[in-house]
Amino acid sequence: MTGTRTFTMIKPDAVEDKNIGNILQMITDAGFTIKAMKLRRLSTEQAQEFYAIHSERPFYGELVEYMTSGPIIAAILEKDNAVEDFRTLIGATNPAEAAEGTIRAKYAESIGRNAVHGSDSDENAEIEGNFHFPVAEVVA
Ligand code: UDP
Ligand code: MG
């Protein structure tokens, strides 16, 4: 059975470009319900921990620097088949390869500054949601 929740971030480039509203509109138009949401600025330690899985990749330092460069929106989203459907909505990591009409095709600047995060599995959706929200901050 596939899970009903995923986790997203609207990344610093999209916040700075004033695309929070546009992106949230696309998310809710696609049938996702927001179960928790906040604006926050990650510390270097928090960004390092969130992206620890990428710590050996050449882009890790740049990624942490970018993700701490300004505030982000963190949110838990609900929908049937949430993880897969959300990855379809955001498009490929590299906006040059993202399908037309996807969030990254519309709003991402580059493979690094790519506007949004989306969890890649049910397991990671839970881990990432818990990283940003105590249970009491998530709507039942
Ligand atoms: N990233 C990057 N360069 C790359 C690949 C990824 O800067 O060559 C950044 C980008 O912001 C991406 C994040 O690292 O969203 C995590 O990479 P992942 O492969 O998990 O892509 P995603 O799951 O976000 O599509
Ligand atoms: Mg990923």
Coordinates of N, CA, C and O and ligand atoms in Angstrom, one line a residue:
M1 N 0.8 -1.2 0.0 CA 0.0 0.0 0.0 C 0.9 1.2 0.0 O 1.9 1.3 0.7
T2 N 0.5 2.2 -0.8 CA 1.3 3.4 -0.8 C 0.7 4.4 0.2 O -0.4 4.4 0.5
G3 N 1.6 5.3 0.7 CA 1.3 6.2 1.8 C 0.5 7.4 1.3 O 0.4 7.7 0.1
T4 N -0.1 8.1 2.2 CA -0.9 9.2 1.9 C -0.3 10.6 2.2 O -0.9 11.6 2.0
R5 N 1.0 10.6 2.7 CA 1.6 11.8 3.0 C 3.0 12.0 2.4 O 3.7 11.0 2.2
T6 N 3.3 13.2 2.1 CA 4.7 13.5 1.7 C 5.1 14.8 2.4 O 4.3 15.5 3.1
F7 N 6.4 15.1 2.2 CA 6.9 16.3 2.8 C 7.5 17.2 1.7 O 8.2 16.7 0.8
T8 N 7.3 18.5 1.8 CA 7.9 19.4 0.8 C 8.6 20.6 1.5 O 8.3 21.0 2.6
M9 N 9.5 21.2 0.8 CA 10.0 22.5 1.1 C 9.9 23.4 -0.1 O 10.2 22.9 -1.2
I10 N 9.5 24.7 0.1 CA 9.6 25.7 -1.0 C 11.0 26.3 -0.6 O 11.2 26.9 0.5
K11 N 11.9 26.2 -1.6 CA 13.3 26.5 -1.3 C 13.6 28.0 -1.4 O 12.8 28.8 -1.9
P12 N 14.8 28.4 -0.9 CA 15.1 29.9 -0.8 C 14.9 30.7 -2.1 O 14.5 31.8 -2.1
D13 N 15.3 30.1 -3.2 CA 15.2 30.8 -4.5 C 13.7 31.2 -4.8 O 13.4 32.3 -5.2
A14 N 12.8 30.2 -4.5 CA 11.4 30.4 -4.8 C 10.7 31.4 -3.8 O 9.8 32.2 -4.2
V15 N 11.2 31.3 -2.6 CA 10.7 32.3 -1.6 C 11.1 33.7 -2.0 O 10.3 34.6 -2.0
E16 N 12.4 33.8 -2.3 CA 13.0 35.1 -2.7 C 12.3 35.7 -4.0 O 12.1 36.9 -4.1
D17 N 12.0 34.8 -4.9 CA 11.3 35.2 -6.2 C 9.8 35.5 -6.0 O 9.1 35.7 -7.0
K18 N 9.3 35.4 -4.8 CA 7.9 35.7 -4.5 C 7.0 34.6 -5.1 O 5.9 35.0 -5.6
N19 N 7.4 33.4 -5.1 CA 6.6 32.3 -5.7 C 5.9 31.4 -4.7 O 5.4 30.4 -5.1
I20 N 6.0 31.8 -3.4 CA 5.3 30.9 -2.4 C 3.8 30.7 -2.8 O 3.3 29.6 -2.8
G21 N 3.1 31.8 -3.1 CA 1.7 31.7 -3.4 C 1.4 30.9 -4.6 O 0.5 30.1 -4.7
N22 N 2.2 31.2 -5.7 CA 2.0 30.4 -6.9 C 2.2 28.9 -6.7 O 1.5 28.1 -7.3
I23 N 3.2 28.6 -6.0 CA 3.5 27.2 -5.8 C 2.5 26.5 -4.9 O 2.0 25.4 -5.2
L24 N 2.1 27.2 -3.8 CA 1.0 26.6 -3.0 C -0.3 26.4 -3.7 O -1.0 25.4 -3.6
Q25 N -0.6 27.4 -4.7 CA -1.8 27.2 -5.5 C -1.7 26.0 -6.4 O -2.6 25.2 -6.5
M26 N -0.5 25.7 -7.0 CA -0.3 24.5 -7.8 C -0.5 23.3 -7.0 O -1.1 22.3 -7.4
I27 N 0.0 23.3 -5.7 CA 0.0 22.1 -4.9 C -1.5 21.8 -4.5 O -1.9 20.7 -4.6
T28 N -2.2 22.8 -4.1 CA -3.6 22.6 -3.7 C -4.5 22.3 -4.9 O -5.4 21.4 -4.8
D29 N -4.2 22.9 -6.0 CA -5.0 22.6 -7.2 C -4.8 21.1 -7.7 O -5.7 20.6 -8.3
A30 N -3.6 20.6 -7.3 CA -3.3 19.2 -7.7 C -4.0 18.2 -6.7 O -3.8 17.0 -6.9
G31 N -4.7 18.7 -5.7 CA -5.4 17.8 -4.8 C -4.8 17.5 -3.5 O -5.3 16.7 -2.7
F32 N -3.6 18.2 -3.2 CA -3.0 17.9 -1.9 C -3.6 18.8 -0.9 O -4.0 20.0 -1.1
T33 N -3.7 18.3 0.4 CA -4.2 19.0 1.5 C -3.0 19.3 2.4 O -2.2 18.4 2.6
I34 N -2.9 20.5 2.9 CA -1.8 20.9 3.8 C -2.1 20.5 5.2 O -3.2 20.9 5.7
K35 N -1.3 19.6 5.8 CA -1.5 19.1 7.2 C -0.6 19.9 8.2 O -0.9 19.8 9.4
A36 N 0.4 20.5 7.7 CA 1.3 21.3 8.6 C 2.1 22.2 7.7 O 2.4 21.8 6.6
M37 N 2.4 23.4 8.2 CA 3.2 24.3 7.3 C 3.8 25.4 8.2 O 3.2 25.9 9.1
K38 N 5.1 25.8 7.8 CA 5.7 26.9 8.5 C 6.8 27.5 7.7 O 7.4 26.8 6.8
L39 N 7.1 28.8 7.9 CA 8.2 29.5 7.3 C 9.3 29.4 8.3 O 9.1 29.7 9.5
R40 N 10.5 29.0 7.9 CA 11.6 29.0 8.8 C 12.9 29.1 8.1 O 13.0 28.9 6.9
R41 N 14.0 29.5 8.8 CA 15.3 29.6 8.2 C 16.1 28.5 8.9 O 16.3 28.5 10.1
L42 N 16.7 27.6 8.1 CA 17.5 26.5 8.6 C 18.9 27.0 9.0 O 19.5 27.8 8.3
S43 N 19.4 26.5 10.1 CA 20.8 26.7 10.4 C 21.7 25.8 9.6 O 21.2 24.8 8.9
T44 N 23.0 26.1 9.5 CA 23.9 25.2 8.8 C 23.8 23.8 9.3 O 23.7 22.8 8.5
E45 N 23.7 23.6 10.6 CA 23.7 22.2 11.2 C 22.4 21.5 10.8 O 22.4 20.3 10.5
Q46 N 21.3 22.3 10.8 CA 20.0 21.7 10.4 C 20.0 21.2 8.9 O 19.5 20.2 8.6
A47 N 20.5 22.1 8.0 CA 20.6 21.7 6.6 C 21.5 20.6 6.4 O 21.2 19.7 5.6
Q48 N 22.6 20.5 7.1 CA 23.6 19.4 7.0 C 22.9 18.1 7.4 O 23.0 17.1 6.7
E49 N 22.1 18.2 8.5 CA 21.4 17.0 8.9 C 20.3 16.5 8.0 O 20.2 15.4 7.6
F50 N 19.5 17.5 7.5 CA 18.5 17.1 6.6 C 19.0 16.5 5.3 O 18.4 15.5 4.8
Y51 N 20.1 17.0 4.8 CA 20.7 16.4 3.6 C 21.9 15.5 3.8 O 22.7 15.3 2.9
A52 N 21.9 14.9 5.0 CA 23.1 14.0 5.4 C 23.3 12.9 4.3 O 24.4 12.5 4.1
I53 N 22.2 12.4 3.7 CA 22.3 11.4 2.8 C 23.2 11.8 1.6 O 23.7 10.9 0.9
H54 N 23.3 13.1 1.3 CA 24.1 13.6 0.2 C 25.5 14.1 0.6 O 26.2 14.7 -0.2
S55 N 25.9 13.7 1.9 CA 27.1 14.3 2.4 C 28.4 14.0 1.6 O 29.4 14.7 1.7
E56 N 28.4 12.9 0.9 CA 29.5 12.5 0.1 C 29.5 13.1 -1.3 O 30.4 12.9 -2.1
R57 N 28.4 13.7 -1.7 CA 28.2 14.2 -3.1 C 29.0 15.5 -3.3 O 29.1 16.3 -2.3
P58 N 29.5 15.8 -4.5 CA 30.3 17.0 -4.7 C 29.5 18.3 -4.5 O 30.1 19.3 -4.2
F59 N 28.2 18.2 -4.6 CA 27.4 19.5 -4.5 C 26.9 19.7 -3.0 O 26.2 20.7 -2.8
Y60 N 27.3 18.9 -2.1 CA 26.8 19.0 -0.7 C 27.0 20.3 -0.1 O 26.1 21.0 0.5
G61 N 28.2 20.8 -0.1 CA 28.6 22.1 0.5 C 27.7 23.3 -0.1 O 27.2 24.1 0.6
E62 N 27.6 23.3 -1.4 CA 26.8 24.3 -2.1 C 25.3 24.2 -1.7 O 24.7 25.2 -1.6
L63 N 24.9 22.9 -1.6 CA 23.5 22.7 -1.3 C 23.1 23.2 0.1 O 22.1 23.9 0.3
V64 N 24.0 23.0 1.1 CA 23.8 23.4 2.4 C 23.8 25.0 2.4 O 23.0 25.6 3.1
E65 N 24.8 25.5 1.7 CA 24.9 27.0 1.7 C 23.6 27.6 1.1 O 23.1 28.6 1.6
Y66 N 23.2 27.0 0.0 CA 21.9 27.5 -0.7 C 20.7 27.4 0.2 O 19.9 28.3 0.4
M67 N 20.6 26.2 0.9 CA 19.4 26.0 1.7 C 19.3 26.8 3.0 O 18.3 26.9 3.7
T68 N 20.5 27.4 3.3 CA 20.5 28.3 4.5 C 20.6 29.8 4.1 O 20.7 30.6 5.0
S69 N 20.5 30.0 2.8 CA 20.7 31.4 2.3 C 19.5 32.3 2.6 O 19.6 33.5 2.4
G70 N 18.3 31.7 2.9 CA 17.1 32.5 3.2 C 16.1 31.6 3.7 O 16.3 30.3 3.8
P71 N 14.9 32.1 4.1 CA 13.9 31.3 4.6 C 13.3 30.3 3.6 O 13.4 30.5 2.4
I72 N 12.7 29.2 4.2 CA 12.0 28.2 3.4 C 10.6 28.0 3.9 O 10.4 28.4 5.1
I73 N 9.8 27.4 3.1 CA 8.5 26.9 3.7 C 8.6 25.4 3.8 O 9.0 24.8 2.8
A74 N 8.3 24.9 4.9 CA 8.3 23.4 5.1 C 6.8 23.0 5.3 O 6.1 23.8 5.9
A75 N 6.4 21.9 4.7 CA 5.0 21.5 4.8 C 4.8 20.0 4.6 O 5.6 19.4 3.9
I76 N 3.9 19.5 5.3 CA 3.4 18.1 5.2 C 2.1 18.1 4.4 O 1.2 18.9 4.7
L77 N 2.1 17.3 3.4 CA 1.0 17.3 2.4 C 0.3 15.9 2.4 O 1.0 14.9 2.6
E78 N -1.0 15.9 2.2 CA -1.8 14.6 2.2 C -2.5 14.5 0.9 O -3.1 15.4 0.3
K79 N -2.5 13.3 0.3 CA -3.2 12.9 -0.9 C -3.0 11.4 -1.1 O -1.9 10.9 -0.7
D80 N -3.9 10.7 -1.7 CA -3.6 9.3 -2.1 C -2.3 9.3 -3.0 O -2.2 10.2 -3.8
N81 N -1.5 8.3 -2.7 CA -0.3 8.2 -3.6 C 0.6 9.4 -3.5 O 1.1 9.9 -4.5
A82 N 0.7 10.0 -2.3 CA 1.3 11.4 -2.2 C 2.7 11.5 -2.7 O 3.0 12.4 -3.4
V83 N 3.6 10.6 -2.3 CA 5.0 10.7 -2.7 C 5.2 10.7 -4.2 O 5.8 11.7 -4.8
E84 N 4.6 9.8 -4.9 CA 4.8 9.6 -6.3 C 4.1 10.8 -7.1 O 4.6 11.4 -8.0
D85 N 2.8 11.1 -6.7 CA 2.1 12.2 -7.3 C 2.8 13.5 -7.1 O 2.8 14.4 -8.0
F86 N 3.4 13.7 -6.0 CA 4.1 15.0 -5.8 C 5.3 15.1 -6.6 O 5.7 16.2 -7.1
R87 N 6.1 14.0 -6.7 CA 7.3 14.0 -7.6 C 6.9 14.3 -9.0 O 7.6 15.0 -9.7
T88 N 5.7 13.8 -9.4 CA 5.3 14.1 -10.8 C 4.9 15.6 -10.9 O 5.3 16.2 -11.9
L89 N 4.3 16.2 -9.9 CA 3.9 17.6 -9.9 C 5.2 18.5 -9.9 O 5.1 19.5 -10.6
I90 N 6.2 18.1 -9.3 CA 7.4 19.0 -9.2 C 8.3 18.8 -10.4 O 9.0 19.8 -10.8
G91 N 8.4 17.7 -11.0 CA 9.2 17.5 -12.2 C 10.6 17.1 -11.8 O 11.0 17.0 -10.7
A92 N 11.5 16.9 -12.8 CA 12.8 16.4 -12.7 C 13.7 17.4 -11.9 O 13.4 18.6 -11.9
T93 N 14.7 16.9 -11.2 CA 15.6 17.7 -10.4 C 16.2 18.8 -11.2 O 16.3 20.0 -10.7
N94 N 16.6 18.5 -12.4 CA 17.1 19.6 -13.3 C 16.0 20.2 -14.1 O 15.3 19.5 -14.9
P95 N 15.7 21.5 -13.9 CA 14.5 22.1 -14.5 C 14.6 22.0 -16.0 O 13.5 22.0 -16.7
A96 N 15.8 21.9 -16.6 CA 15.9 21.8 -18.1 C 15.3 20.5 -18.5 O 14.9 20.4 -19.7
E97 N 15.2 19.5 -17.6 CA 14.6 18.2 -18.0 C 13.2 18.0 -17.4 O 12.6 17.0 -17.6
A98 N 12.7 19.0 -16.7 CA 11.4 18.9 -16.0 C 10.3 19.0 -17.1 O 10.4 19.9 -17.9
A99 N 9.3 18.2 -17.0 CA 8.2 18.2 -17.9 C 7.5 19.6 -17.8 O 7.4 20.2 -16.8
E100 N 7.0 20.0 -19.0 CA 6.2 21.3 -19.1 C 5.1 21.3 -18.1 O 4.4 20.3 -17.9
G101 N 4.9 22.4 -17.4 CA 3.8 22.6 -16.5 C 4.1 22.2 -15.1 O 3.3 22.4 -14.2
T102 N 5.3 21.5 -14.9 CA 5.6 21.1 -13.5 C 6.2 22.4 -12.8 O 6.6 23.4 -13.4
I103 N 6.2 22.2 -11.4 CA 6.6 23.4 -10.6 C 8.1 23.7 -10.9 O 8.4 24.9 -11.1
R104 N 8.9 22.8 -11.1 CA 10.3 23.1 -11.4 C 10.5 23.7 -12.8 O 11.3 24.6 -13.0
A105 N 9.7 23.2 -13.8 CA 9.8 23.8 -15.1 C 9.4 25.3 -15.1 O 10.0 26.1 -15.7
K106 N 8.4 25.6 -14.2 CA 7.9 27.0 -14.2 C 8.8 27.9 -13.3 O 9.0 29.0 -13.7
Y107 N 9.3 27.4 -12.2 CA 9.9 28.3 -11.2 C 11.3 28.0 -10.8 O 11.9 28.8 -10.1
A108 N 11.9 26.9 -11.2 CA 13.3 26.6 -10.8 C 14.3 27.3 -11.7 O 14.0 27.5 -12.8
E109 N 15.4 27.7 -11.1 CA 16.5 28.4 -11.8 C 17.5 27.5 -12.4 O 18.0 27.7 -13.5
S110 N 17.8 26.4 -11.7 CA 18.9 25.5 -12.1 C 18.8 24.2 -11.3 O 17.9 24.1 -10.4
I111 N 19.7 23.2 -11.6 CA 19.6 21.9 -10.9 C 19.8 22.1 -9.4 O 19.3 21.4 -8.6
G112 N 20.6 23.1 -9.0 CA 20.8 23.4 -7.6 C 19.7 24.2 -7.0 O 19.1 23.8 -6.0
R113 N 19.4 25.3 -7.6 CA 18.4 26.2 -7.1 C 17.1 25.8 -7.8 O 16.6 26.5 -8.8
N114 N 16.4 24.8 -7.3 CA 15.3 24.2 -8.1 C 14.0 24.3 -7.4 O 13.1 23.4 -7.6
A115 N 13.8 25.3 -6.6 CA 12.5 25.8 -6.2 C 11.7 25.0 -5.1 O 11.1 25.5 -4.2
V116 N 11.8 23.6 -5.2 CA 11.0 22.8 -4.3 C 11.8 21.5 -4.0 O 12.5 21.0 -4.8
H117 N 11.4 21.0 -2.8 CA 11.9 19.6 -2.4 C 10.6 18.7 -2.4 O 9.5 19.2 -2.0
G118 N 10.8 17.5 -2.7 CA 9.7 16.5 -2.5 C 10.3 15.2 -2.1 O 11.3 14.7 -2.6
S119 N 9.8 14.6 -1.0 CA 10.3 13.3 -0.5 C 10.3 12.2 -1.6 O 9.5 12.2 -2.5
D120 N 11.3 11.3 -1.5 CA 11.4 10.3 -2.5 C 10.9 8.9 -2.1 O 10.9 8.0 -2.9
S121 N 10.3 8.8 -0.9 CA 9.8 7.5 -0.5 C 8.8 7.8 0.7 O 9.0 8.8 1.4
D122 N 8.0 6.8 1.0 CA 7.1 7.0 2.2 C 7.9 7.1 3.5 O 7.6 7.9 4.4
E123 N 9.0 6.3 3.5 CA 9.8 6.2 4.7 C 10.5 7.6 4.9 O 10.5 8.2 6.0
N124 N 11.0 8.2 3.8 CA 11.7 9.5 4.0 C 10.7 10.6 4.2 O 11.0 11.6 4.9
A125 N 9.5 10.5 3.7 CA 8.4 11.5 3.9 C 8.2 11.6 5.4 O 8.0 12.7 6.0
E126 N 8.1 10.4 6.1 CA 7.9 10.4 7.5 C 9.1 11.0 8.3 O 8.9 11.9 9.2
I127 N 10.3 10.6 7.9 CA 11.5 11.1 8.6 C 11.6 12.6 8.4 O 11.9 13.4 9.4
E128 N 11.4 13.1 7.2 CA 11.6 14.5 6.9 C 10.5 15.3 7.5 O 10.7 16.5 8.0
G129 N 9.2 14.8 7.6 CA 8.1 15.5 8.2 C 8.4 15.7 9.7 O 8.3 16.7 10.3
N130 N 8.9 14.6 10.3 CA 9.3 14.6 11.8 C 10.4 15.5 12.1 O 10.5 16.1 13.2
F131 N 11.3 15.7 11.1 CA 12.5 16.6 11.3 C 12.0 18.0 11.5 O 12.6 18.8 12.3
H132 N 10.9 18.4 10.8 CA 10.5 19.8 10.8 C 9.3 20.0 11.8 O 9.0 21.2 12.2
F133 N 8.5 19.0 12.1 CA 7.3 19.2 12.8 C 7.1 18.2 14.0 O 7.1 17.0 13.7
P134 N 6.9 18.7 15.2 CA 6.5 17.8 16.3 C 5.1 17.4 16.0 O 4.3 18.1 15.3
V135 N 4.7 16.2 16.4 CA 3.4 15.6 16.1 C 2.3 16.6 16.4 O 1.3 16.7 15.6
A136 N 2.4 17.4 17.5 CA 1.3 18.3 17.9 C 1.1 19.4 16.9 O 0.0 20.0 16.9
E137 N 2.0 19.6 15.9 CA 1.9 20.7 14.9 C 1.3 20.2 13.6 O 1.1 20.9 12.7
V138 N 1.0 18.9 13.6 CA 0.4 18.3 12.4 C -1.1 18.1 12.6 O -1.5 17.4 13.6
V139 N -1.9 18.6 11.6 CA -3.4 18.4 11.7 C -3.7 17.0 11.5 O -3.1 16.3 10.7
A140 N -4.6 16.5 12.3 CA -5.0 15.0 12.2 C -5.7 14.7 10.9 O -6.4 15.6 10.4
Ligands
UDP1 N1 21.5 19.0 -6.3 C1 22.5 19.8 -6.9 N2 23.2 19.3 -7.9 C2 23.0 18.0 -8.4 C3 22.0 17.3 -7.9 C4 21.2 17.8 -6.8 O1 22.7 20.9 -6.4 O2 23.7 17.6 -9.3 C5 20.7 19.6 -5.2 C6 19.3 20.0 -5.7 O3 18.9 21.2 -5.0 C7 18.4 18.8 -5.4 C8 19.1 18.3 -4.0 O4 20.5 18.6 -4.2 O5 17.1 19.1 -5.2 C9 18.8 16.9 -3.7 O6 19.2 16.1 -4.7 P1 18.3 14.9 -5.2 O7 19.1 14.0 -6.1 O8 17.8 14.2 -4.0 O9 17.2 15.6 -6.1 P2 15.6 15.7 -5.7 O10 15.1 14.6 -5.0 O11 15.5 17.0 -5.0 O12 14.9 15.8 -7.1
MG2 MG 15.9 13.7 -3.3

